[in-house]
């Protein structure tokens, strides 16, 4: 089968590999779609924390089940599924607390272990979420939406609260959708004009530069140290700041401001139990993923074409299509 390996920053290579064999409790999956995430772009640039090379990228997956063991989830051959890419241990302190998204030994497909930029993959059945209604494109977007859903859940966002989303990339857009679903008044701070225009179609006010209005909750989805530090200034007294993006290195802030406003600072990592709700919301039409995909490429085109995505000013979400000929 064909697989695309990121051997080092900036260098994708095509390889041929033997098909994987499913272990106990695992299903054999045919990959059809791989969404390109900011994590993938950062790994390509050599700026992704918790990352090592070589690695097969890809954790936003729309798949078809080829083989599945007997299971109580109703997963069987022929089902189309989203894949929850978080492999937790089930035994550590975080897992025992029910916080498997921040498992002490967490392995994420495409980050800590090889992911989906290949034609076949095995994964635990417990991580598959099927839908008879959603397209493969929609299934591949569930994971991105889960990041935003979890961030909004972490904030305990209430109806009528004022929320500011800093950064209107895919993760910021996911936060926007779930913040609006929570009944918040949402504003977006984004320097890119094309991203502001894209975000505006979701019915939110967009800003190119900050103003004096503070927010009950600020979600920073930039992954940019300067922006993350500046986000402390946007939080109202008794407000919350949620870091959805992450960077290598340290983030600093003015302690008197932090203390005076008695802010709550929250990290938001991955998602936790959000996939079924997101699948249902897309099926019901309360979340529209149609505008998200702005670029497409085939798996075999990744080594030559991936670098071009990093220079695309209008990029929101690129989708890699894995064809039958890649098997």
PDB file of C-alpha atoms in Angstrom:
ATOM      1  CA  UNK A   1       0.000   0.000   0.000  1.00  0.00           C
ATOM      2  CA  UNK A   2       1.038   3.630  -0.484  1.00  0.00           C
ATOM      3  CA  UNK A   3       1.965   5.755   2.526  1.00  0.00           C
ATOM      4  CA  UNK A   4       3.370   9.263   2.786  1.00  0.00           C
ATOM      5  CA  UNK A   5       6.035   9.775   5.451  1.00  0.00           C
ATOM      6  CA  UNK A   6       7.276  13.085   6.818  1.00  0.00           C
ATOM      7  CA  UNK A   7      10.917  12.083   7.225  1.00  0.00           C
ATOM      8  CA  UNK A   8      12.034  15.458   8.604  1.00  0.00           C
ATOM      9  CA  UNK A   9      10.721  19.032   8.511  1.00  0.00           C
ATOM     10  CA  UNK A  10       9.877  19.975   4.938  1.00  0.00           C
ATOM     11  CA  UNK A  11      10.431  16.512   3.453  1.00  0.00           C
ATOM     12  CA  UNK A  12       7.593  14.140   2.559  1.00  0.00           C
ATOM     13  CA  UNK A  13       8.482  10.801   0.945  1.00  0.00           C
ATOM     14  CA  UNK A  14       6.219   8.219  -0.697  1.00  0.00           C
ATOM     15  CA  UNK A  15       6.786   4.637   0.427  1.00  0.00           C
ATOM     16  CA  UNK A  16       5.267   1.238  -0.201  1.00  0.00           C
ATOM     17  CA  UNK A  17       4.382  -0.835   2.869  1.00  0.00           C
ATOM     18  CA  UNK A  18       2.665  -4.114   3.681  1.00  0.00           C
ATOM     19  CA  UNK A  19      -1.000  -3.816   4.739  1.00  0.00           C
ATOM     20  CA  UNK A  20      -1.436  -3.630   8.539  1.00  0.00           C
ATOM     21  CA  UNK A  21      -2.898  -6.491  10.555  1.00  0.00           C
ATOM     22  CA  UNK A  22      -5.593  -5.717  13.107  1.00  0.00           C
ATOM     23  CA  UNK A  23      -4.930  -6.749  16.708  1.00  0.00           C
ATOM     24  CA  UNK A  24      -7.610  -7.844  19.178  1.00  0.00           C
ATOM     25  CA  UNK A  25     -10.325  -5.206  19.492  1.00  0.00           C
ATOM     26  CA  UNK A  26      -9.203  -3.381  16.360  1.00  0.00           C
ATOM     27  CA  UNK A  27     -10.868  -2.766  13.018  1.00  0.00           C
ATOM     28  CA  UNK A  28      -9.173  -2.622   9.634  1.00  0.00           C
ATOM     29  CA  UNK A  29      -9.992   0.700   7.974  1.00  0.00           C
ATOM     30  CA  UNK A  30      -9.830   1.986   4.434  1.00  0.00           C
ATOM     31  CA  UNK A  31      -8.802   5.645   4.544  1.00  0.00           C
ATOM     32  CA  UNK A  32     -10.785   7.876   2.186  1.00  0.00           C
ATOM     33  CA  UNK A  33     -10.235  11.403   3.552  1.00  0.00           C
ATOM     34  CA  UNK A  34      -7.518  13.058   5.617  1.00  0.00           C
ATOM     35  CA  UNK A  35      -8.053  16.608   6.808  1.00  0.00           C
ATOM     36  CA  UNK A  36      -4.963  18.777   7.038  1.00  0.00           C
ATOM     37  CA  UNK A  37      -4.700  20.339  10.497  1.00  0.00           C
ATOM     38  CA  UNK A  38      -2.549  23.116  11.909  1.00  0.00           C
ATOM     39  CA  UNK A  39      -0.671  20.341  13.700  1.00  0.00           C
ATOM     40  CA  UNK A  40       0.330  18.911  10.316  1.00  0.00           C
ATOM     41  CA  UNK A  41       1.422  22.305   9.009  1.00  0.00           C
ATOM     42  CA  UNK A  42       3.482  22.929  12.158  1.00  0.00           C
ATOM     43  CA  UNK A  43       5.063  19.471  11.948  1.00  0.00           C
ATOM     44  CA  UNK A  44       5.999  20.142   8.319  1.00  0.00           C
ATOM     45  CA  UNK A  45       7.606  23.415   9.417  1.00  0.00           C
ATOM     46  CA  UNK A  46       9.381  21.783  12.382  1.00  0.00           C
ATOM     47  CA  UNK A  47       7.451  23.761  15.002  1.00  0.00           C
ATOM     48  CA  UNK A  48       5.103  21.160  16.505  1.00  0.00           C
ATOM     49  CA  UNK A  49       5.546  20.298  20.219  1.00  0.00           C
ATOM     50  CA  UNK A  50       5.523  16.630  21.286  1.00  0.00           C
ATOM     51  CA  UNK A  51       6.618  15.536  17.802  1.00  0.00           C
ATOM     52  CA  UNK A  52       9.302  13.242  16.422  1.00  0.00           C
ATOM     53  CA  UNK A  53      10.367  12.201  12.914  1.00  0.00           C
ATOM     54  CA  UNK A  54       9.852  10.186  10.764  1.00  0.00           C
ATOM     55  CA  UNK A  55       6.063  10.192  11.082  1.00  0.00           C
ATOM     56  CA  UNK A  56       2.988   9.431   8.983  1.00  0.00           C
ATOM     57  CA  UNK A  57       0.718  12.420   9.565  1.00  0.00           C
ATOM     58  CA  UNK A  58      -3.061  12.487   9.564  1.00  0.00           C
ATOM     59  CA  UNK A  59      -5.524  12.437  12.456  1.00  0.00           C
ATOM     60  CA  UNK A  60      -8.652  13.966  10.877  1.00  0.00           C
ATOM     61  CA  UNK A  61     -10.034  10.902   9.165  1.00  0.00           C
ATOM     62  CA  UNK A  62     -13.053   9.808   7.155  1.00  0.00           C
ATOM     63  CA  UNK A  63     -12.872   6.026   6.781  1.00  0.00           C
ATOM     64  CA  UNK A  64     -14.678   2.885   5.661  1.00  0.00           C
ATOM     65  CA  UNK A  65     -14.593  -0.201   7.849  1.00  0.00           C
ATOM     66  CA  UNK A  66     -13.225  -3.223   5.964  1.00  0.00           C
ATOM     67  CA  UNK A  67     -13.124  -5.677   8.874  1.00  0.00           C
ATOM     68  CA  UNK A  68     -14.340  -5.416  12.465  1.00  0.00           C
ATOM     69  CA  UNK A  69     -14.419  -7.897  15.347  1.00  0.00           C
ATOM     70  CA  UNK A  70     -17.693  -8.590  17.196  1.00  0.00           C
ATOM     71  CA  UNK A  71     -18.482  -5.481  19.252  1.00  0.00           C
ATOM     72  CA  UNK A  72     -21.254  -3.768  21.213  1.00  0.00           C
ATOM     73  CA  UNK A  73     -21.042  -0.542  19.186  1.00  0.00           C
ATOM     74  CA  UNK A  74     -22.676  -1.953  16.075  1.00  0.00           C
ATOM     75  CA  UNK A  75     -19.571  -1.332  13.970  1.00  0.00           C
ATOM     76  CA  UNK A  76     -19.360  -3.651  10.981  1.00  0.00           C
ATOM     77  CA  UNK A  77     -17.788  -3.894   7.540  1.00  0.00           C
ATOM     78  CA  UNK A  78     -19.056  -1.220   5.174  1.00  0.00           C
ATOM     79  CA  UNK A  79     -19.708   1.423   7.825  1.00  0.00           C
ATOM     80  CA  UNK A  80     -18.400   4.933   7.264  1.00  0.00           C
ATOM     81  CA  UNK A  81     -16.859   6.427  10.383  1.00  0.00           C
ATOM     82  CA  UNK A  82     -15.013   9.297  11.967  1.00  0.00           C
ATOM     83  CA  UNK A  83     -11.993   8.181  13.967  1.00  0.00           C
ATOM     84  CA  UNK A  84     -11.266   9.521  17.435  1.00  0.00           C
ATOM     85  CA  UNK A  85      -7.454   9.629  17.220  1.00  0.00           C
ATOM     86  CA  UNK A  86      -6.662   9.677  20.954  1.00  0.00           C
ATOM     87  CA  UNK A  87      -5.113   6.465  22.256  1.00  0.00           C
ATOM     88  CA  UNK A  88      -5.282   6.685  26.053  1.00  0.00           C
ATOM     89  CA  UNK A  89      -3.962   4.170  28.563  1.00  0.00           C
ATOM     90  CA  UNK A  90      -7.100   3.876  30.728  1.00  0.00           C
ATOM     91  CA  UNK A  91      -5.005   3.456  33.883  1.00  0.00           C
ATOM     92  CA  UNK A  92      -3.270   6.738  34.789  1.00  0.00           C
ATOM     93  CA  UNK A  93      -4.539   9.418  37.175  1.00  0.00           C
ATOM     94  CA  UNK A  94      -6.187  11.464  34.402  1.00  0.00           C
ATOM     95  CA  UNK A  95      -7.906   8.419  32.891  1.00  0.00           C
ATOM     96  CA  UNK A  96      -9.217   7.344  36.293  1.00  0.00           C
ATOM     97  CA  UNK A  97     -10.706  10.832  36.665  1.00  0.00           C
ATOM     98  CA  UNK A  98     -12.483  10.425  33.326  1.00  0.00           C
ATOM     99  CA  UNK A  99     -10.146  12.941  31.659  1.00  0.00           C
ATOM    100  CA  UNK A 100      -8.730  10.628  29.006  1.00  0.00           C
ATOM    101  CA  UNK A 101      -8.045  13.571  26.679  1.00  0.00           C
ATOM    102  CA  UNK A 102      -5.054  14.473  28.872  1.00  0.00           C
ATOM    103  CA  UNK A 103      -3.927  10.927  29.639  1.00  0.00           C
ATOM    104  CA  UNK A 104      -0.392  10.861  31.054  1.00  0.00           C
ATOM    105  CA  UNK A 105       0.632   8.410  28.320  1.00  0.00           C
ATOM    106  CA  UNK A 106      -1.597   9.736  25.544  1.00  0.00           C
ATOM    107  CA  UNK A 107      -0.668   8.843  21.989  1.00  0.00           C
ATOM    108  CA  UNK A 108      -2.364  10.718  19.168  1.00  0.00           C
ATOM    109  CA  UNK A 109      -2.549   9.228  15.682  1.00  0.00           C
ATOM    110  CA  UNK A 110      -0.401  11.236  13.306  1.00  0.00           C
ATOM    111  CA  UNK A 111       1.486  12.928  16.157  1.00  0.00           C
ATOM    112  CA  UNK A 112       2.944  10.404  18.589  1.00  0.00           C
ATOM    113  CA  UNK A 113       2.230   7.337  16.424  1.00  0.00           C
ATOM    114  CA  UNK A 114       1.704   6.962  12.681  1.00  0.00           C
ATOM    115  CA  UNK A 115      -1.570   8.302  11.344  1.00  0.00           C
ATOM    116  CA  UNK A 116      -3.734   8.238   8.266  1.00  0.00           C
ATOM    117  CA  UNK A 117      -1.746   9.457   5.246  1.00  0.00           C
ATOM    118  CA  UNK A 118      -1.911   5.944   3.813  1.00  0.00           C
ATOM    119  CA  UNK A 119      -4.533   3.712   2.301  1.00  0.00           C
ATOM    120  CA  UNK A 120      -5.107   1.322   5.233  1.00  0.00           C
ATOM    121  CA  UNK A 121      -5.031   1.765   9.007  1.00  0.00           C
ATOM    122  CA  UNK A 122      -6.017  -0.231  12.086  1.00  0.00           C
ATOM    123  CA  UNK A 123      -7.681   1.392  15.103  1.00  0.00           C
ATOM    124  CA  UNK A 124      -9.583   0.268  18.213  1.00  0.00           C
ATOM    125  CA  UNK A 125     -13.282  -0.201  17.519  1.00  0.00           C
ATOM    126  CA  UNK A 126     -14.063   1.925  20.594  1.00  0.00           C
ATOM    127  CA  UNK A 127     -12.667   4.960  18.737  1.00  0.00           C
ATOM    128  CA  UNK A 128     -14.947   4.657  15.704  1.00  0.00           C
ATOM    129  CA  UNK A 129     -18.087   6.794  15.320  1.00  0.00           C
ATOM    130  CA  UNK A 130     -20.298   5.785  12.425  1.00  0.00           C
ATOM    131  CA  UNK A 131     -22.908   7.686  10.480  1.00  0.00           C
ATOM    132  CA  UNK A 132     -25.217   6.545   7.712  1.00  0.00           C
ATOM    133  CA  UNK A 133     -25.880  10.153   6.692  1.00  0.00           C
ATOM    134  CA  UNK A 134     -22.580  12.018   6.711  1.00  0.00           C
ATOM    135  CA  UNK A 135     -20.218  12.218   3.766  1.00  0.00           C
ATOM    136  CA  UNK A 136     -16.589  11.201   4.102  1.00  0.00           C
ATOM    137  CA  UNK A 137     -15.633  14.891   4.025  1.00  0.00           C
ATOM    138  CA  UNK A 138     -17.957  15.605   6.942  1.00  0.00           C
ATOM    139  CA  UNK A 139     -16.664  12.651   8.925  1.00  0.00           C
ATOM    140  CA  UNK A 140     -13.089  13.875   8.510  1.00  0.00           C
ATOM    141  CA  UNK A 141     -14.071  17.255   9.995  1.00  0.00           C
ATOM    142  CA  UNK A 142     -15.536  15.832  13.214  1.00  0.00           C
ATOM    143  CA  UNK A 143     -12.166  15.815  15.002  1.00  0.00           C
ATOM    144  CA  UNK A 144     -11.505  19.508  14.278  1.00  0.00           C
ATOM    145  CA  UNK A 145     -14.973  20.398  15.521  1.00  0.00           C
ATOM    146  CA  UNK A 146     -14.307  18.365  18.658  1.00  0.00           C
ATOM    147  CA  UNK A 147     -11.416  20.652  19.576  1.00  0.00           C
ATOM    148  CA  UNK A 148     -13.719  23.667  19.506  1.00  0.00           C
ATOM    149  CA  UNK A 149     -16.519  21.869  21.315  1.00  0.00           C
ATOM    150  CA  UNK A 150     -14.217  20.855  24.152  1.00  0.00           C
ATOM    151  CA  UNK A 151     -12.813  24.380  24.498  1.00  0.00           C
ATOM    152  CA  UNK A 152     -16.331  25.786  24.878  1.00  0.00           C
ATOM    153  CA  UNK A 153     -17.158  23.065  27.406  1.00  0.00           C
ATOM    154  CA  UNK A 154     -13.988  23.866  29.378  1.00  0.00           C
ATOM    155  CA  UNK A 155     -15.079  27.520  29.575  1.00  0.00           C
ATOM    156  CA  UNK A 156     -18.556  26.634  30.881  1.00  0.00           C
ATOM    157  CA  UNK A 157     -19.826  29.277  28.489  1.00  0.00           C
ATOM    158  CA  UNK A 158     -23.325  30.495  29.387  1.00  0.00           C
ATOM    159  CA  UNK A 159     -26.128  31.950  27.215  1.00  0.00           C
ATOM    160  CA  UNK A 160     -25.807  35.714  26.915  1.00  0.00           C
ATOM    161  CA  UNK A 161     -22.122  35.874  27.849  1.00  0.00           C
ATOM    162  CA  UNK A 162     -19.731  37.824  25.651  1.00  0.00           C
ATOM    163  CA  UNK A 163     -17.080  35.669  23.990  1.00  0.00           C
ATOM    164  CA  UNK A 164     -14.103  36.682  21.897  1.00  0.00           C
ATOM    165  CA  UNK A 165     -12.361  34.188  19.628  1.00  0.00           C
ATOM    166  CA  UNK A 166      -8.816  35.205  18.747  1.00  0.00           C
ATOM    167  CA  UNK A 167      -7.763  33.572  15.490  1.00  0.00           C
ATOM    168  CA  UNK A 168     -10.167  32.406  12.777  1.00  0.00           C
ATOM    169  CA  UNK A 169      -8.334  29.359  11.494  1.00  0.00           C
ATOM    170  CA  UNK A 170     -10.095  25.968  11.552  1.00  0.00           C
ATOM    171  CA  UNK A 171      -9.885  25.625  15.341  1.00  0.00           C
ATOM    172  CA  UNK A 172     -11.118  29.168  15.863  1.00  0.00           C
ATOM    173  CA  UNK A 173     -13.996  28.511  13.464  1.00  0.00           C
ATOM    174  CA  UNK A 174     -14.919  25.396  15.437  1.00  0.00           C
ATOM    175  CA  UNK A 175     -14.936  27.431  18.653  1.00  0.00           C
ATOM    176  CA  UNK A 176     -17.150  30.027  16.960  1.00  0.00           C
ATOM    177  CA  UNK A 177     -19.753  27.447  16.013  1.00  0.00           C
ATOM    178  CA  UNK A 178     -20.011  25.921  19.471  1.00  0.00           C
ATOM    179  CA  UNK A 179     -19.872  29.281  21.252  1.00  0.00           C
ATOM    180  CA  UNK A 180     -22.829  30.388  19.158  1.00  0.00           C
ATOM    181  CA  UNK A 181     -24.593  27.089  19.867  1.00  0.00           C
ATOM    182  CA  UNK A 182     -24.120  27.832  23.585  1.00  0.00           C
ATOM    183  CA  UNK A 183     -25.994  31.106  23.147  1.00  0.00           C
ATOM    184  CA  UNK A 184     -23.036  33.460  23.576  1.00  0.00           C
ATOM    185  CA  UNK A 185     -22.496  36.793  21.855  1.00  0.00           C
ATOM    186  CA  UNK A 186     -19.430  36.078  19.733  1.00  0.00           C
ATOM    187  CA  UNK A 187     -16.837  38.443  18.337  1.00  0.00           C
ATOM    188  CA  UNK A 188     -13.742  37.397  16.364  1.00  0.00           C
ATOM    189  CA  UNK A 189     -10.325  39.033  16.328  1.00  0.00           C
ATOM    190  CA  UNK A 190      -8.366  38.107  13.198  1.00  0.00           C
ATOM    191  CA  UNK A 191      -5.726  40.049  11.238  1.00  0.00           C
ATOM    192  CA  UNK A 192      -6.293  38.224   7.919  1.00  0.00           C
ATOM    193  CA  UNK A 193      -8.975  39.884   5.819  1.00  0.00           C
ATOM    194  CA  UNK A 194      -9.841  36.659   3.993  1.00  0.00           C
ATOM    195  CA  UNK A 195     -10.319  34.808   7.288  1.00  0.00           C
ATOM    196  CA  UNK A 196     -12.453  37.648   8.676  1.00  0.00           C
ATOM    197  CA  UNK A 197     -14.663  37.444   5.610  1.00  0.00           C
ATOM    198  CA  UNK A 198     -14.930  33.690   6.006  1.00  0.00           C
ATOM    199  CA  UNK A 199     -15.811  33.940   9.711  1.00  0.00           C
ATOM    200  CA  UNK A 200     -18.418  36.635   9.061  1.00  0.00           C
ATOM    201  CA  UNK A 201     -20.644  34.167   7.237  1.00  0.00           C
ATOM    202  CA  UNK A 202     -21.289  32.490  10.611  1.00  0.00           C
ATOM    203  CA  UNK A 203     -23.036  35.625  11.826  1.00  0.00           C
ATOM    204  CA  UNK A 204     -20.345  37.019  14.111  1.00  0.00           C
ATOM    205  CA  UNK A 205     -18.758  40.446  14.400  1.00  0.00           C
ATOM    206  CA  UNK A 206     -15.177  40.462  13.148  1.00  0.00           C
ATOM    207  CA  UNK A 207     -12.340  42.780  14.141  1.00  0.00           C
ATOM    208  CA  UNK A 208      -8.999  43.417  12.473  1.00  0.00           C
ATOM    209  CA  UNK A 209      -7.601  45.007  15.641  1.00  0.00           C
ATOM    210  CA  UNK A 210      -8.668  44.936  19.291  1.00  0.00           C
ATOM    211  CA  UNK A 211     -10.973  47.572  20.713  1.00  0.00           C
ATOM    212  CA  UNK A 212     -11.785  48.496  24.316  1.00  0.00           C
ATOM    213  CA  UNK A 213     -14.598  45.964  24.811  1.00  0.00           C
ATOM    214  CA  UNK A 214     -13.626  43.103  27.125  1.00  0.00           C
ATOM    215  CA  UNK A 215     -15.102  39.609  27.039  1.00  0.00           C
ATOM    216  CA  UNK A 216     -16.381  37.230  29.701  1.00  0.00           C
ATOM    217  CA  UNK A 217     -14.499  34.473  27.894  1.00  0.00           C
ATOM    218  CA  UNK A 218     -11.584  34.785  25.487  1.00  0.00           C
ATOM    219  CA  UNK A 219     -10.639  31.760  23.402  1.00  0.00           C
ATOM    220  CA  UNK A 220      -7.161  32.062  21.914  1.00  0.00           C
ATOM    221  CA  UNK A 221      -6.816  29.737  18.938  1.00  0.00           C
ATOM    222  CA  UNK A 222      -3.756  31.338  17.366  1.00  0.00           C
ATOM    223  CA  UNK A 223      -0.853  29.232  18.600  1.00  0.00           C
ATOM    224  CA  UNK A 224       1.132  32.476  18.486  1.00  0.00           C
ATOM    225  CA  UNK A 225       3.028  33.541  21.635  1.00  0.00           C
ATOM    226  CA  UNK A 226       2.534  37.290  21.159  1.00  0.00           C
ATOM    227  CA  UNK A 227      -1.181  36.894  20.492  1.00  0.00           C
ATOM    228  CA  UNK A 228      -1.597  34.546  23.460  1.00  0.00           C
ATOM    229  CA  UNK A 229       0.098  37.012  25.793  1.00  0.00           C
ATOM    230  CA  UNK A 230      -2.031  39.870  24.449  1.00  0.00           C
ATOM    231  CA  UNK A 231      -5.197  37.840  25.045  1.00  0.00           C
ATOM    232  CA  UNK A 232      -4.859  38.401  28.790  1.00  0.00           C
ATOM    233  CA  UNK A 233      -5.693  42.060  28.100  1.00  0.00           C
ATOM    234  CA  UNK A 234      -9.001  41.146  26.417  1.00  0.00           C
ATOM    235  CA  UNK A 235     -10.472  39.336  29.453  1.00  0.00           C
ATOM    236  CA  UNK A 236     -13.047  41.094  31.625  1.00  0.00           C
ATOM    237  CA  UNK A 237     -12.914  41.148  35.428  1.00  0.00           C
ATOM    238  CA  UNK A 238     -13.817  37.672  36.756  1.00  0.00           C
ATOM    239  CA  UNK A 239     -13.509  36.350  33.199  1.00  0.00           C
ATOM    240  CA  UNK A 240     -11.924  33.261  31.686  1.00  0.00           C
ATOM    241  CA  UNK A 241      -9.140  32.809  29.168  1.00  0.00           C
ATOM    242  CA  UNK A 242      -8.936  29.508  27.290  1.00  0.00           C
ATOM    243  CA  UNK A 243      -5.786  28.573  25.398  1.00  0.00           C
ATOM    244  CA  UNK A 244      -6.945  26.278  22.606  1.00  0.00           C
ATOM    245  CA  UNK A 245      -3.725  26.585  20.594  1.00  0.00           C
ATOM    246  CA  UNK A 246      -0.283  25.765  21.909  1.00  0.00           C
ATOM    247  CA  UNK A 247       3.305  26.726  21.191  1.00  0.00           C
ATOM    248  CA  UNK A 248       6.771  25.546  22.005  1.00  0.00           C
ATOM    249  CA  UNK A 249       8.252  27.552  24.857  1.00  0.00           C
ATOM    250  CA  UNK A 250       6.908  29.851  27.541  1.00  0.00           C
ATOM    251  CA  UNK A 251       3.993  32.291  27.694  1.00  0.00           C
ATOM    252  CA  UNK A 252       4.278  35.353  29.966  1.00  0.00           C
ATOM    253  CA  UNK A 253       1.690  37.734  31.376  1.00  0.00           C
ATOM    254  CA  UNK A 254       1.402  40.753  33.657  1.00  0.00           C
ATOM    255  CA  UNK A 255       0.598  39.315  37.073  1.00  0.00           C
ATOM    256  CA  UNK A 256      -1.040  42.462  38.543  1.00  0.00           C
ATOM    257  CA  UNK A 257      -3.540  42.503  35.665  1.00  0.00           C
ATOM    258  CA  UNK A 258      -4.174  38.769  36.028  1.00  0.00           C
ATOM    259  CA  UNK A 259      -4.637  39.129  39.792  1.00  0.00           C
ATOM    260  CA  UNK A 260      -6.682  42.343  39.724  1.00  0.00           C
ATOM    261  CA  UNK A 261      -9.215  40.890  37.326  1.00  0.00           C
ATOM    262  CA  UNK A 262      -9.143  37.499  39.096  1.00  0.00           C
ATOM    263  CA  UNK A 263      -9.051  35.701  35.782  1.00  0.00           C
ATOM    264  CA  UNK A 264      -9.362  31.971  35.327  1.00  0.00           C
ATOM    265  CA  UNK A 265      -6.813  30.555  32.886  1.00  0.00           C
ATOM    266  CA  UNK A 266      -7.664  27.249  31.217  1.00  0.00           C
ATOM    267  CA  UNK A 267      -5.862  24.929  28.847  1.00  0.00           C
ATOM    268  CA  UNK A 268      -7.955  22.915  26.409  1.00  0.00           C
ATOM    269  CA  UNK A 269      -6.451  19.742  24.987  1.00  0.00           C
ATOM    270  CA  UNK A 270      -8.049  17.578  22.293  1.00  0.00           C
ATOM    271  CA  UNK A 271     -11.686  16.668  22.977  1.00  0.00           C
ATOM    272  CA  UNK A 272     -13.509  14.483  25.458  1.00  0.00           C
ATOM    273  CA  UNK A 273     -16.636  12.534  24.547  1.00  0.00           C
ATOM    274  CA  UNK A 274     -17.728  15.085  21.946  1.00  0.00           C
ATOM    275  CA  UNK A 275     -17.788  12.950  18.791  1.00  0.00           C
ATOM    276  CA  UNK A 276     -21.342  11.512  19.097  1.00  0.00           C
ATOM    277  CA  UNK A 277     -22.847  14.957  19.737  1.00  0.00           C
ATOM    278  CA  UNK A 278     -20.955  16.486  16.816  1.00  0.00           C
ATOM    279  CA  UNK A 279     -21.993  13.722  14.418  1.00  0.00           C
ATOM    280  CA  UNK A 280     -25.596  14.260  15.499  1.00  0.00           C
ATOM    281  CA  UNK A 281     -25.386  18.043  15.102  1.00  0.00           C
ATOM    282  CA  UNK A 282     -23.996  17.771  11.568  1.00  0.00           C
ATOM    283  CA  UNK A 283     -26.666  15.201  10.683  1.00  0.00           C
ATOM    284  CA  UNK A 284     -29.368  17.553  11.994  1.00  0.00           C
ATOM    285  CA  UNK A 285     -27.928  20.517  10.091  1.00  0.00           C
ATOM    286  CA  UNK A 286     -27.160  22.650  13.146  1.00  0.00           C
ATOM    287  CA  UNK A 287     -23.512  22.701  12.040  1.00  0.00           C
ATOM    288  CA  UNK A 288     -22.730  23.317   8.375  1.00  0.00           C
ATOM    289  CA  UNK A 289     -19.310  22.083   7.278  1.00  0.00           C
ATOM    290  CA  UNK A 290     -19.846  22.817   3.577  1.00  0.00           C
ATOM    291  CA  UNK A 291     -17.841  26.086   3.463  1.00  0.00           C
ATOM    292  CA  UNK A 292     -14.843  24.692   5.327  1.00  0.00           C
ATOM    293  CA  UNK A 293     -12.972  22.812   2.598  1.00  0.00           C
ATOM    294  CA  UNK A 294     -11.116  25.323   0.460  1.00  0.00           C
ATOM    295  CA  UNK A 295      -8.396  23.083  -1.013  1.00  0.00           C
ATOM    296  CA  UNK A 296      -8.106  19.477  -2.153  1.00  0.00           C
ATOM    297  CA  UNK A 297      -5.240  17.228  -3.147  1.00  0.00           C
ATOM    298  CA  UNK A 298      -4.690  13.533  -3.683  1.00  0.00           C
ATOM    299  CA  UNK A 299      -2.532  11.419  -1.427  1.00  0.00           C
ATOM    300  CA  UNK A 300       0.079  10.896  -4.137  1.00  0.00           C
ATOM    301  CA  UNK A 301       0.319  14.668  -4.632  1.00  0.00           C
ATOM    302  CA  UNK A 302       1.315  15.389  -1.026  1.00  0.00           C
ATOM    303  CA  UNK A 303       5.131  15.240  -1.468  1.00  0.00           C
ATOM    304  CA  UNK A 304       5.069  17.827  -4.250  1.00  0.00           C
ATOM    305  CA  UNK A 305       2.062  19.947  -3.329  1.00  0.00           C
ATOM    306  CA  UNK A 306       1.881  20.113   0.475  1.00  0.00           C
ATOM    307  CA  UNK A 307       4.356  22.991   0.778  1.00  0.00           C
ATOM    308  CA  UNK A 308       2.067  25.125  -1.365  1.00  0.00           C
ATOM    309  CA  UNK A 309      -0.651  24.950   1.285  1.00  0.00           C
ATOM    310  CA  UNK A 310       1.499  26.897   3.727  1.00  0.00           C
ATOM    311  CA  UNK A 311       1.545  29.872   1.348  1.00  0.00           C
ATOM    312  CA  UNK A 312      -2.196  29.878   0.596  1.00  0.00           C
ATOM    313  CA  UNK A 313      -3.630  33.088   2.120  1.00  0.00           C
ATOM    314  CA  UNK A 314      -7.207  31.835   1.747  1.00  0.00           C
ATOM    315  CA  UNK A 315      -6.607  28.366   3.184  1.00  0.00           C
ATOM    316  CA  UNK A 316      -9.190  27.243   5.723  1.00  0.00           C
ATOM    317  CA  UNK A 317      -9.146  23.460   5.437  1.00  0.00           C
ATOM    318  CA  UNK A 318      -7.359  21.261   2.912  1.00  0.00           C
ATOM    319  CA  UNK A 319      -8.699  17.752   2.358  1.00  0.00           C
ATOM    320  CA  UNK A 320      -6.540  14.894   1.112  1.00  0.00           C
ATOM    321  CA  UNK A 321      -8.414  12.326  -0.983  1.00  0.00           C
ATOM    322  CA  UNK A 322      -7.149   8.750  -0.820  1.00  0.00           C
ATOM    323  CA  UNK A 323      -8.158   6.836  -3.956  1.00  0.00           C
ATOM    324  CA  UNK A 324      -8.659   3.133  -4.598  1.00  0.00           C
ATOM    325  CA  UNK A 325      -5.454   3.142  -6.625  1.00  0.00           C
ATOM    326  CA  UNK A 326      -3.517   4.014  -3.448  1.00  0.00           C
ATOM    327  CA  UNK A 327      -4.304   0.651  -1.868  1.00  0.00           C
TER     328      UNK A 327
END
